[in-house]
mmCIF file of C-alpha atoms in Angstrom:
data_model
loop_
_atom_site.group_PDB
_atom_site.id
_atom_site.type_symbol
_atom_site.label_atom_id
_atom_site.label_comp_id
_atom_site.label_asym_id
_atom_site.label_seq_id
_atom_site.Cartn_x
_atom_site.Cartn_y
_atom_site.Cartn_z
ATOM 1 C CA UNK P 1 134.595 27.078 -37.524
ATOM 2 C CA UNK P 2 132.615 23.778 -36.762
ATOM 3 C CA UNK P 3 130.784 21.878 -39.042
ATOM 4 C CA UNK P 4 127.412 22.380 -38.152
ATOM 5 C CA UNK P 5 124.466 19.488 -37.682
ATOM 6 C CA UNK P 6 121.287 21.065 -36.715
ATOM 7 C CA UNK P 7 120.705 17.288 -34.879
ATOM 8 C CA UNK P 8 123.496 17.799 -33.142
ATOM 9 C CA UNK P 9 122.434 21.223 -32.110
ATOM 10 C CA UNK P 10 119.944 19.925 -29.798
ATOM 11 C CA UNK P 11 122.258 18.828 -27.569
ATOM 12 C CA UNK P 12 123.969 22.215 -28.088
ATOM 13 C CA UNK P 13 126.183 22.603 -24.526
ATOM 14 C CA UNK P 14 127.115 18.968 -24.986
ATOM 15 C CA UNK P 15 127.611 19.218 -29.046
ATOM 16 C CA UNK P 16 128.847 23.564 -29.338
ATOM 17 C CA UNK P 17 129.343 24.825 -25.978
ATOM 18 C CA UNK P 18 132.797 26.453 -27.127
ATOM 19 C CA UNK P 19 130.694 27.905 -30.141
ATOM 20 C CA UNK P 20 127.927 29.321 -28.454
ATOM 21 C CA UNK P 21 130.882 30.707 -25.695
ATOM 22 C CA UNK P 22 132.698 32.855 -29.568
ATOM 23 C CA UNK P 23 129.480 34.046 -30.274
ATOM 24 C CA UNK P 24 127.955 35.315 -27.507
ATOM 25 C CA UNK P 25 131.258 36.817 -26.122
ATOM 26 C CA UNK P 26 131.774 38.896 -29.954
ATOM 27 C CA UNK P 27 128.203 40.002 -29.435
ATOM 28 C CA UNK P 28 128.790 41.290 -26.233
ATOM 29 C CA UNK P 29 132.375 42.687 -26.996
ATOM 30 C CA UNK P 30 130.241 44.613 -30.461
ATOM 31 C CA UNK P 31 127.433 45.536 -28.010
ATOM 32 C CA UNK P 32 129.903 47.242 -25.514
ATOM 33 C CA UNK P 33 132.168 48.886 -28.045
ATOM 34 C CA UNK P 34 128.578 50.607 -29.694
ATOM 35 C CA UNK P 35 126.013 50.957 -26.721
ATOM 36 C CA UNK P 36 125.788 52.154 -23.165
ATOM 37 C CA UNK P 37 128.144 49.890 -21.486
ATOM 38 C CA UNK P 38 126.331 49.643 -18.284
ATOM 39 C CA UNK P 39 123.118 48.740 -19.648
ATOM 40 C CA UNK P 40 124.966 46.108 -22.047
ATOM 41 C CA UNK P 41 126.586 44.615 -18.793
ATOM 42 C CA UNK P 42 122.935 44.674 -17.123
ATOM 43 C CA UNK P 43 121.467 43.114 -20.136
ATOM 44 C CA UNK P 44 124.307 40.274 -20.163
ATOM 45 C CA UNK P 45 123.698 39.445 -16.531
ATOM 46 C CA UNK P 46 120.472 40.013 -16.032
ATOM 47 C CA UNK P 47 118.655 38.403 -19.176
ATOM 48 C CA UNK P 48 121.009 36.934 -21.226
ATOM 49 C CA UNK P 49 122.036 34.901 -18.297
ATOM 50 C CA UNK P 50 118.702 32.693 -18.959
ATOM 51 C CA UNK P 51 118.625 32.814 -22.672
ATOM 52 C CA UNK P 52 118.284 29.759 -24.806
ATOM 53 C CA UNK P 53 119.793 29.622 -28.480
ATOM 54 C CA UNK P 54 117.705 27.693 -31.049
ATOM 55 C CA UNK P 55 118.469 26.559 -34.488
ATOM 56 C CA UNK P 56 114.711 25.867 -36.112
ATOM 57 C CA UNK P 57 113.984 26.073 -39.903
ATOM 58 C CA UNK P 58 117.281 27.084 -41.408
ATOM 59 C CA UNK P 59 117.701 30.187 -38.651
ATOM 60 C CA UNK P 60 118.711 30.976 -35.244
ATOM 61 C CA UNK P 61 116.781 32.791 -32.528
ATOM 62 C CA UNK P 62 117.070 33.580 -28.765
ATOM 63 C CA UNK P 63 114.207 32.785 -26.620
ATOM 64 C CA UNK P 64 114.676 35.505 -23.474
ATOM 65 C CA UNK P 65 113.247 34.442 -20.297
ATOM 66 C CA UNK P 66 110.322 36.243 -19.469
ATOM 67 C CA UNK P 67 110.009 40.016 -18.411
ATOM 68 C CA UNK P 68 113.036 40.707 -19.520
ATOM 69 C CA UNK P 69 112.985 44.291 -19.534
ATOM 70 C CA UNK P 70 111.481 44.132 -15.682
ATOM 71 C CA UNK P 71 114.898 41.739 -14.876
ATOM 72 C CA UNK P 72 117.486 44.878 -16.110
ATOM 73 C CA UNK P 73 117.279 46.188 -12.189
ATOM 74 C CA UNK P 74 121.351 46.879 -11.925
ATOM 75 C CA UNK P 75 121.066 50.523 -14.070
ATOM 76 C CA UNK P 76 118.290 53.070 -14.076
ATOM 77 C CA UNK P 77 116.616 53.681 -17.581
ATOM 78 C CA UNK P 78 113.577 53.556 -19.436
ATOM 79 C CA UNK P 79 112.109 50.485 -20.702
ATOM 80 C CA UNK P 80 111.735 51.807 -23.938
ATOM 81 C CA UNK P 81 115.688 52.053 -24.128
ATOM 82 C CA UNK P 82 115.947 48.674 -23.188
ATOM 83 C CA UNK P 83 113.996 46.686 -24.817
ATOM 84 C CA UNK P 84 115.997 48.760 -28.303
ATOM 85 C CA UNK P 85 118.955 47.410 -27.145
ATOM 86 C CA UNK P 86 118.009 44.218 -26.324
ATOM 87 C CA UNK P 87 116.670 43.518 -29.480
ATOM 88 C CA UNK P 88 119.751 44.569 -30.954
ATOM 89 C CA UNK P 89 121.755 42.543 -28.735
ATOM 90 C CA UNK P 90 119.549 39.530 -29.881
ATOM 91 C CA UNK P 91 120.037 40.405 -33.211
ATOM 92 C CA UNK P 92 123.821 40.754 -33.192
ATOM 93 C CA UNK P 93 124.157 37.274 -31.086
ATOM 94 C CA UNK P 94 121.607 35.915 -33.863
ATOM 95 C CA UNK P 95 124.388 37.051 -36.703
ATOM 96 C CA UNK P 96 127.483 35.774 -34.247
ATOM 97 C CA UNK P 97 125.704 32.481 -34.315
ATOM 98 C CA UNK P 98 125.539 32.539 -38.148
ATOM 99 C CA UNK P 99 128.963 33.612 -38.780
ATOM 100 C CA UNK P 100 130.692 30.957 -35.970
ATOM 101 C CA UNK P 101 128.902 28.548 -37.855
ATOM 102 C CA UNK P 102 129.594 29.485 -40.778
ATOM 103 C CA UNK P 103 125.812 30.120 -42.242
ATOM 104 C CA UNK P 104 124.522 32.934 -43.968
ATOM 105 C CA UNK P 105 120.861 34.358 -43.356
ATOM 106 C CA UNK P 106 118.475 31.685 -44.667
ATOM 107 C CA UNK P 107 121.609 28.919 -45.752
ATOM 108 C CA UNK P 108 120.707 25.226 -44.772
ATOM 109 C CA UNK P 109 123.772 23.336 -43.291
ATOM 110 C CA UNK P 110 126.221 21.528 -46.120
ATOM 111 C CA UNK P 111 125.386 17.901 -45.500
#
């Protein structure tokens, strides 16, 4: 686990690119073992792709490009179904994040 320094999180592919790598492969590998595989795969390579982790105010989020749900054009199914498990994906790459870095919900970095 690396010592994390929100600072040094701006420059995250420079600073936490093997990081970032761990979490967003154990989301995916938790994502695939639970949900639709296809659509997981879609969802990897056809939003994620373009995604950009944060670190703002003691959290974590995922800013999606736009349209996502319009981009998922590799597997037939309703929007509705997507955008549930894309949130969810966010969500679990959200509490990957956390745990690689070793924060709980809400923690502020040790100093």
């Amino acid at each position: 686990m690396a010592d994390f320094d929100p600072e040094k999180f701006e420059d995250k592919y420079a600073n936490y690119f093997t990081e970032l790598q761990r979490a967003y492969k154990n989301a995916f590998e938790t994502m695939n073992e639970r949900f639709d595989s296809e659509l997981v795969h879609a969802i990897d390579q056809q939003v994620l792709n373009e995604s950009e982790p944060f670190y703002e105010d003691g959290a974590f989020r995922v800013e999606l490009p736009d349209d996502p749900v319009d981009r998922v054009t590799a597997i037939v199914v309703e929007d509705e179904k997507v955008e549930a498990t894309l949130e969810r994906y966010v969500e679990e790459i959200e509490a990957e994040l956390r745990g690689v870095f070793g924060l709980d919900e809400g923690d502020e970095p040790k100093a």
